[in-house]
N, CA, C, O and CB atoms as a CASP TS submission, in Angstrom:
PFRMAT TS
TARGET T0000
AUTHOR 0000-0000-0000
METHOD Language model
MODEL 1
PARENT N/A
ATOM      1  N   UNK     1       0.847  -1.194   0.000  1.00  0.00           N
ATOM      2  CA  UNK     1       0.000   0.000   0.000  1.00  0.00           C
ATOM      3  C   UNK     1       0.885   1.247   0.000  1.00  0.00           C
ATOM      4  O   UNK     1       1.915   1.246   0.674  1.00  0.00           O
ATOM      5  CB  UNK     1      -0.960   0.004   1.231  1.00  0.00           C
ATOM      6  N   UNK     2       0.502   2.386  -0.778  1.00  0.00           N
ATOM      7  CA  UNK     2       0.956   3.669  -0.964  1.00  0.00           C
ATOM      8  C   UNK     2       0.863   4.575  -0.180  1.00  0.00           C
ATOM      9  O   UNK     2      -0.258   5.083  -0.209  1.00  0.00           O
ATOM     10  CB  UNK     2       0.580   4.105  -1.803  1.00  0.00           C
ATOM     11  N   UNK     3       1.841   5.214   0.832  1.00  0.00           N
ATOM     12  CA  UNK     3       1.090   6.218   1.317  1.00  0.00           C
ATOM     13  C   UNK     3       1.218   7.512   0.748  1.00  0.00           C
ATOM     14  O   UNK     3       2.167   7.395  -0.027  1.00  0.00           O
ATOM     15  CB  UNK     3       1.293   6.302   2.541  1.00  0.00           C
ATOM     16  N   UNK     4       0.808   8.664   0.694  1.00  0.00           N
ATOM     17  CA  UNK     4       1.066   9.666   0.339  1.00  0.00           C
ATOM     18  C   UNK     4       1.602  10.655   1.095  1.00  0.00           C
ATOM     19  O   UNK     4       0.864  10.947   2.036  1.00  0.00           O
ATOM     20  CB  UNK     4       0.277   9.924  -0.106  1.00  0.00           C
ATOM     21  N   UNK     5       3.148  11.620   1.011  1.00  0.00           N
ATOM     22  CA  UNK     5       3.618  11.984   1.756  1.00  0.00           C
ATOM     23  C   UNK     5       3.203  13.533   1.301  1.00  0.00           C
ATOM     24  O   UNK     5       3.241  13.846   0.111  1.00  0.00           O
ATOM     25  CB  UNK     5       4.879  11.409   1.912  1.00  0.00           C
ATOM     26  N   UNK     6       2.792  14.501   2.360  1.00  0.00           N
ATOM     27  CA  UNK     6       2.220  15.682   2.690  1.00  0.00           C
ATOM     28  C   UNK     6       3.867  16.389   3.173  1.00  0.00           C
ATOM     29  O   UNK     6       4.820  15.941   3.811  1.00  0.00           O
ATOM     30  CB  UNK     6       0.808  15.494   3.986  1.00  0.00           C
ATOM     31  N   UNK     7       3.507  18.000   2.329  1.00  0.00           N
ATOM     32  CA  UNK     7       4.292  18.263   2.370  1.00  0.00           C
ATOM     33  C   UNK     7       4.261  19.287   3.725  1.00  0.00           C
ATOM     34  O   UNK     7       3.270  19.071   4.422  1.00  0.00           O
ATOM     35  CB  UNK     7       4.571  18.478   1.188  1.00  0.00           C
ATOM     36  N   UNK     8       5.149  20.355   4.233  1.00  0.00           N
ATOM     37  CA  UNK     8       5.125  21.036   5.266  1.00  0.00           C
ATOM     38  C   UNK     8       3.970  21.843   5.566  1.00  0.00           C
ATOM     39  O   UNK     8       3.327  21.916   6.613  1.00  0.00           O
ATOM     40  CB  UNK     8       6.104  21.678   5.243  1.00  0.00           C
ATOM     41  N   UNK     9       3.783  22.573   4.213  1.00  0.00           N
ATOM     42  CA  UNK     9       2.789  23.495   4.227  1.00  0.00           C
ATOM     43  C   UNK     9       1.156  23.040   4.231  1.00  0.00           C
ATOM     44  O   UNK     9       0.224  23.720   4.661  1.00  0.00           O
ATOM     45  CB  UNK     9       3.101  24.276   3.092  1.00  0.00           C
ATOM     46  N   UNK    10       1.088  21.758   3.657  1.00  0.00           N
ATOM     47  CA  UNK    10       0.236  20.446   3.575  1.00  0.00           C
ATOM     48  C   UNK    10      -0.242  20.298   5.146  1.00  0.00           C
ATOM     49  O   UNK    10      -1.335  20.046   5.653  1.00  0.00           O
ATOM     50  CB  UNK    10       1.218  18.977   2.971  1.00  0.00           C
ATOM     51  N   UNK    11       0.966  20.545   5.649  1.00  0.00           N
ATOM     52  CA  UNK    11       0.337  19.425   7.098  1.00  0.00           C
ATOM     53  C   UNK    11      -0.059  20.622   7.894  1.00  0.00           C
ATOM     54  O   UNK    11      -1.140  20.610   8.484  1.00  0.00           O
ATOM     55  CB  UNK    11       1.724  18.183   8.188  1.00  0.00           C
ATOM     56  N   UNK    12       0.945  21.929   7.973  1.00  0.00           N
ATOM     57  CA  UNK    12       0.333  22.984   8.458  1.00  0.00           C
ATOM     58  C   UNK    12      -0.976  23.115   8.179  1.00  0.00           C
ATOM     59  O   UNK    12      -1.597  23.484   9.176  1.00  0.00           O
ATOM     60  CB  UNK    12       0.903  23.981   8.125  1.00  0.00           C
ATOM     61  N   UNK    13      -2.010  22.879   6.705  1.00  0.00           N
ATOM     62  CA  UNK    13      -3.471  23.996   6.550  1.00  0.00           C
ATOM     63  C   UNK    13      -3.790  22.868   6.882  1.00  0.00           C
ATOM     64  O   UNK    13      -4.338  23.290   7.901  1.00  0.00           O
ATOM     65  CB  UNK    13      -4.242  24.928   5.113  1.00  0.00           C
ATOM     66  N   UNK    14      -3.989  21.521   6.966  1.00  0.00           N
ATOM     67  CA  UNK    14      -4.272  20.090   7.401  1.00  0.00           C
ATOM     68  C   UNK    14      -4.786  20.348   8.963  1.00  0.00           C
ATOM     69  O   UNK    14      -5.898  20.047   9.399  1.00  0.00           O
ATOM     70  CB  UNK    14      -2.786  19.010   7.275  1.00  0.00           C
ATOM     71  N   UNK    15      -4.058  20.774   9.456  1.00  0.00           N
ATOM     72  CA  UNK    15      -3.990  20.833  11.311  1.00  0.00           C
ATOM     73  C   UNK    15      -5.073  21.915  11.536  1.00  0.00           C
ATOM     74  O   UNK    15      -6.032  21.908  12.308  1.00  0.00           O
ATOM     75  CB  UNK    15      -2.205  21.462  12.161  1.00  0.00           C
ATOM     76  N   UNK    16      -4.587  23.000  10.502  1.00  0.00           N
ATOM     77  CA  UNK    16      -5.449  24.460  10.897  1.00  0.00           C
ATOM     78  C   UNK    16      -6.836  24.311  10.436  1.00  0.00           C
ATOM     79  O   UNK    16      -7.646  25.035  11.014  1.00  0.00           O
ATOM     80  CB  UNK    16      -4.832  25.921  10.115  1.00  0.00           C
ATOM     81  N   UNK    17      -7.181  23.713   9.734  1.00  0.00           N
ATOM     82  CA  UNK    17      -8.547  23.253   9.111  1.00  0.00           C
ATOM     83  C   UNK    17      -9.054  22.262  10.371  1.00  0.00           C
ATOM     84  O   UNK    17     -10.091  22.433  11.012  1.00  0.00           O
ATOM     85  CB  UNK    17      -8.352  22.341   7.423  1.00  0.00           C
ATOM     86  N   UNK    18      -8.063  21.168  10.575  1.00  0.00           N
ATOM     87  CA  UNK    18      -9.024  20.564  12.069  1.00  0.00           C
ATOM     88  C   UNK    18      -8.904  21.284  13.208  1.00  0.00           C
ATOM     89  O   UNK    18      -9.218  20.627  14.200  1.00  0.00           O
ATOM     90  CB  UNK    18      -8.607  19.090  12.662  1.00  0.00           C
ATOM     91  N   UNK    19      -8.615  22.234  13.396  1.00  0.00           N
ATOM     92  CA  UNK    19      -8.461  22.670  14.588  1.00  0.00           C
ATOM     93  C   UNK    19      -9.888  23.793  14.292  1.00  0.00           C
ATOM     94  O   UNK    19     -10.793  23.665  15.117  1.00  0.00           O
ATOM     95  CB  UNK    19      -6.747  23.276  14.963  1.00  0.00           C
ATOM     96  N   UNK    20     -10.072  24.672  13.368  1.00  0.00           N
ATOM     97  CA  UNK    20     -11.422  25.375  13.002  1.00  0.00           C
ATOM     98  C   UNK    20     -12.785  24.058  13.103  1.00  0.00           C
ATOM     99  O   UNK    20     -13.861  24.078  13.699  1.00  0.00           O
ATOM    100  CB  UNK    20     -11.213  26.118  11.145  1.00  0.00           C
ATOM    101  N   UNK    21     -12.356  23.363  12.530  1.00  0.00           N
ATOM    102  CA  UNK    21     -13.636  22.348  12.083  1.00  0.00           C
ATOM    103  C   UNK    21     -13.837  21.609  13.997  1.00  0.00           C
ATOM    104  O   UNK    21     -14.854  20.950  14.210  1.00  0.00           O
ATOM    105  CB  UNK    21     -12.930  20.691  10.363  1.00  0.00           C
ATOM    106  N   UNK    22     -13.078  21.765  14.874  1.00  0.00           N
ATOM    107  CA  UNK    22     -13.537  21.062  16.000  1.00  0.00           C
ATOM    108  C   UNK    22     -13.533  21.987  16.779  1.00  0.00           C
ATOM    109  O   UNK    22     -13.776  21.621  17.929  1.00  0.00           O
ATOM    110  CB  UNK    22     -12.874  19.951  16.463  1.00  0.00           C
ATOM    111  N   UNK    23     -13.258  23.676  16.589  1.00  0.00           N
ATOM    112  CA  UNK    23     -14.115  24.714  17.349  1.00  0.00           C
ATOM    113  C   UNK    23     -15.344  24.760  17.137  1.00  0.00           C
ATOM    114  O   UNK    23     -16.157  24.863  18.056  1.00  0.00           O
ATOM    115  CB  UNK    23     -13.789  25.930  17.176  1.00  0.00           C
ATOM    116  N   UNK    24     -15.752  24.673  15.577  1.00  0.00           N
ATOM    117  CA  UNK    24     -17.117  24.843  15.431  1.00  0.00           C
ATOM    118  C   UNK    24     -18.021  23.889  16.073  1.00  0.00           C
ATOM    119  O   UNK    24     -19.085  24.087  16.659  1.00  0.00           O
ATOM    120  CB  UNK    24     -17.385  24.866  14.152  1.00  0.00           C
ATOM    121  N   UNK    25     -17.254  22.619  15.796  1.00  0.00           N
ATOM    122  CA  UNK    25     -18.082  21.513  16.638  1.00  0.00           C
ATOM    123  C   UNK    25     -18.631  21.303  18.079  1.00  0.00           C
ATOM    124  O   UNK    25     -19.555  20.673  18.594  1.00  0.00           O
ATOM    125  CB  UNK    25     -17.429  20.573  16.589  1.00  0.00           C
ATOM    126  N   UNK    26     -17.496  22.239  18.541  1.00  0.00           N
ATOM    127  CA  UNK    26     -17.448  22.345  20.055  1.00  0.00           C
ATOM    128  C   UNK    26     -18.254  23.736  20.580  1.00  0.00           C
ATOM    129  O   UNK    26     -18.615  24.020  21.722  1.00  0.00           O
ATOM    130  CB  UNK    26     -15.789  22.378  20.544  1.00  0.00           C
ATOM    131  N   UNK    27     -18.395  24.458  19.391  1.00  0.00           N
ATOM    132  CA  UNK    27     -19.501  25.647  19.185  1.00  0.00           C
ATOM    133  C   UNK    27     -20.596  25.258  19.280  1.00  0.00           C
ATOM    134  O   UNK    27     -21.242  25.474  20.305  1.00  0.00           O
ATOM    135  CB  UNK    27     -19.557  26.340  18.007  1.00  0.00           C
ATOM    136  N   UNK    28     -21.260  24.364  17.909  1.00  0.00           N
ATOM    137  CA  UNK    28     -22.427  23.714  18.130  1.00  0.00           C
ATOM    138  C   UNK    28     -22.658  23.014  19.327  1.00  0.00           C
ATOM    139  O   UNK    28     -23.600  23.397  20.020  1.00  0.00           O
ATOM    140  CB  UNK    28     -22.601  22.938  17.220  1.00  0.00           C
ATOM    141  N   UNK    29     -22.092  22.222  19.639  1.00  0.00           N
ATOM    142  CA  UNK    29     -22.610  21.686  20.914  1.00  0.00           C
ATOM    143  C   UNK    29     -23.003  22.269  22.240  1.00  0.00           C
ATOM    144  O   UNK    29     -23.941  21.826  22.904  1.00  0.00           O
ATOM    145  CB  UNK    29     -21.843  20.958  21.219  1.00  0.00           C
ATOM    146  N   UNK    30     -22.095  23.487  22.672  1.00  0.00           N
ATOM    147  CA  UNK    30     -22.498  24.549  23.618  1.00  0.00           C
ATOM    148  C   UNK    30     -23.566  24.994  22.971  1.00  0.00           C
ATOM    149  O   UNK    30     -24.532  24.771  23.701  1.00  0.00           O
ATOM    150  CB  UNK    30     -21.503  25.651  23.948  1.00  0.00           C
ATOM    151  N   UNK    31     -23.968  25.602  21.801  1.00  0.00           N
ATOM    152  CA  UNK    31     -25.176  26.508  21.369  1.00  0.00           C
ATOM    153  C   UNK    31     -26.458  25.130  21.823  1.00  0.00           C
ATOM    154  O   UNK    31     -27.526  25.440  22.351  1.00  0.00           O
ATOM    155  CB  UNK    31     -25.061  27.125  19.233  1.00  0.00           C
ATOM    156  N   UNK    32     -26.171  23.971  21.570  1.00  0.00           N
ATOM    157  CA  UNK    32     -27.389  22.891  21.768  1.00  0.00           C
ATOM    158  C   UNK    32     -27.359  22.825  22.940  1.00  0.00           C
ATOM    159  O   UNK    32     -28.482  23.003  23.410  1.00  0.00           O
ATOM    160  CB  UNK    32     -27.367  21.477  21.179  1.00  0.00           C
ATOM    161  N   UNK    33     -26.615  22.653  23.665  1.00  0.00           N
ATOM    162  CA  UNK    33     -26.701  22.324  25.361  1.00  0.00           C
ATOM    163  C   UNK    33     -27.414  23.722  25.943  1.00  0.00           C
ATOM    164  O   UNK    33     -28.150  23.624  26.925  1.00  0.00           O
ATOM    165  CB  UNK    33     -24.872  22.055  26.217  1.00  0.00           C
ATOM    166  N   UNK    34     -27.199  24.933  25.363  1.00  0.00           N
ATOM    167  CA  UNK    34     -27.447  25.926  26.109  1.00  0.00           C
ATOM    168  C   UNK    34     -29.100  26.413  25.584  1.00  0.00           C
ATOM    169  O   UNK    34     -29.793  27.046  26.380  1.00  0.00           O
ATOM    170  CB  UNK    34     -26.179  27.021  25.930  1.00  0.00           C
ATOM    171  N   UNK    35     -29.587  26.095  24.335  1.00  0.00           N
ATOM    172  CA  UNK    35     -30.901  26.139  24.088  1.00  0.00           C
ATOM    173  C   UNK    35     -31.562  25.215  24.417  1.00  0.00           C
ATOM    174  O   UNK    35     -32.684  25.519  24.819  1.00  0.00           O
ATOM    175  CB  UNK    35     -31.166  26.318  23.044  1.00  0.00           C
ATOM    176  N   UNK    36     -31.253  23.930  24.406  1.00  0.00           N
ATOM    177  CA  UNK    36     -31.713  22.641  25.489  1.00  0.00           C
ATOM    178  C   UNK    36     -32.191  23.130  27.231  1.00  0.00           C
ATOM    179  O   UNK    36     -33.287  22.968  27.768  1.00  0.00           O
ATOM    180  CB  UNK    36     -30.098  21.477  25.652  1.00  0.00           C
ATOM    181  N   UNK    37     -30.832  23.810  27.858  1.00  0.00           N
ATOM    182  CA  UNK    37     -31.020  24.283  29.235  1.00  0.00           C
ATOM    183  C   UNK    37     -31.979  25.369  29.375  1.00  0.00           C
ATOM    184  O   UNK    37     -32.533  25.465  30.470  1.00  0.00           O
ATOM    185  CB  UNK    37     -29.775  24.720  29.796  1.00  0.00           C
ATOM    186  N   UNK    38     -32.416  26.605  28.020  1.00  0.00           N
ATOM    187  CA  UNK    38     -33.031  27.611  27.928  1.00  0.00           C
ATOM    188  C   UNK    38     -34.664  27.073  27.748  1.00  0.00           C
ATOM    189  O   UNK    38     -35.449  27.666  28.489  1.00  0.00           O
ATOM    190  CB  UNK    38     -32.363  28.451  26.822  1.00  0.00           C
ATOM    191  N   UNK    39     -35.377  25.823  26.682  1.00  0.00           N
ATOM    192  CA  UNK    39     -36.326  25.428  26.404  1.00  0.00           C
ATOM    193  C   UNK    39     -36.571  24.273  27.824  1.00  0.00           C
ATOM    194  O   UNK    39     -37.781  24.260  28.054  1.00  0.00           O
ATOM    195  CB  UNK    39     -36.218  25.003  24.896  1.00  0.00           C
ATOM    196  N   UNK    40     -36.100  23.689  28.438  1.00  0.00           N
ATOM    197  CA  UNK    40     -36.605  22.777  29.625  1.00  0.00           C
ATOM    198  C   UNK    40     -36.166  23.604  31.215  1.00  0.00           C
ATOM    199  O   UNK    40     -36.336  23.041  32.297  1.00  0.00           O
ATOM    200  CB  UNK    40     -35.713  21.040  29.450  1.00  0.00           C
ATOM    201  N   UNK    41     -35.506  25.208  31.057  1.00  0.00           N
ATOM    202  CA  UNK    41     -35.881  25.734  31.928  1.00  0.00           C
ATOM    203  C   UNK    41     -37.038  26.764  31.622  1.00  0.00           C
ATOM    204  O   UNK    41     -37.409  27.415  32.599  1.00  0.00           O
ATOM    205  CB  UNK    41     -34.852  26.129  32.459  1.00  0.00           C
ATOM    206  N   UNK    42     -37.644  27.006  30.458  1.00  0.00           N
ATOM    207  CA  UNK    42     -38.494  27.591  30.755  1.00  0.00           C
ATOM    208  C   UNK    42     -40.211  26.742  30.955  1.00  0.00           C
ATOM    209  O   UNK    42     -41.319  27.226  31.189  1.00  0.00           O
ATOM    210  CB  UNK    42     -38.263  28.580  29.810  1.00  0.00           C
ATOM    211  N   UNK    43     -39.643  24.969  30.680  1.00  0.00           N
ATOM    212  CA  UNK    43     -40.874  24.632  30.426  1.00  0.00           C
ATOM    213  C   UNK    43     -41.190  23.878  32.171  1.00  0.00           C
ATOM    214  O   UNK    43     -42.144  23.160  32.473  1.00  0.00           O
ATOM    215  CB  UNK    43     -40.948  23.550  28.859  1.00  0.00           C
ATOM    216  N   UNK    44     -39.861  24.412  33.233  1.00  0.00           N
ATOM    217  CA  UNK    44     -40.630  23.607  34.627  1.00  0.00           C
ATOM    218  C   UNK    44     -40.827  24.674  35.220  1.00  0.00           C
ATOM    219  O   UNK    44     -41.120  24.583  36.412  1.00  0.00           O
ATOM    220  CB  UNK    44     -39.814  22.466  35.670  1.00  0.00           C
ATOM    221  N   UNK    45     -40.735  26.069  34.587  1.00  0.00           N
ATOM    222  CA  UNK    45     -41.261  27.330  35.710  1.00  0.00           C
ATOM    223  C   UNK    45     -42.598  26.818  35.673  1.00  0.00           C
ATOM    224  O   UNK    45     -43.120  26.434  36.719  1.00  0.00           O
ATOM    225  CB  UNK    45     -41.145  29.210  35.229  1.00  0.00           C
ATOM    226  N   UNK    46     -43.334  26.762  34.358  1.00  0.00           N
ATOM    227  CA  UNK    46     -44.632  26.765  33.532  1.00  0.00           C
ATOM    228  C   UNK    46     -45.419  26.139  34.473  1.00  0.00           C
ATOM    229  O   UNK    46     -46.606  25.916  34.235  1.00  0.00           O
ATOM    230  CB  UNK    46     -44.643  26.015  32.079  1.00  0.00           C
TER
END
């Protein structure tokens, strides 16, 4: 099997692309946890 070797600048936008792509992820998930905590605290004042 072949691997393909990535060059410096390759592995640099490689890293910087996962490192954006698992803020956002970690974005979404606070924005869901925190409208989750906002919709089932307003539905046990009720």
């Amino acid at each position: 099997m072949e691997t393909v070797k990535l060059s410096e600048a390759q592995r640099k936008s490689r890293r910087g692309r996962n490192i954006a792509l698992g803020l956002v992820l970690a974005g979404l998930v606070a924005l869901f946890y925190v409208v989750t905590l906002i919709k089932f605290g307003n539905g046990m004042v009720h």
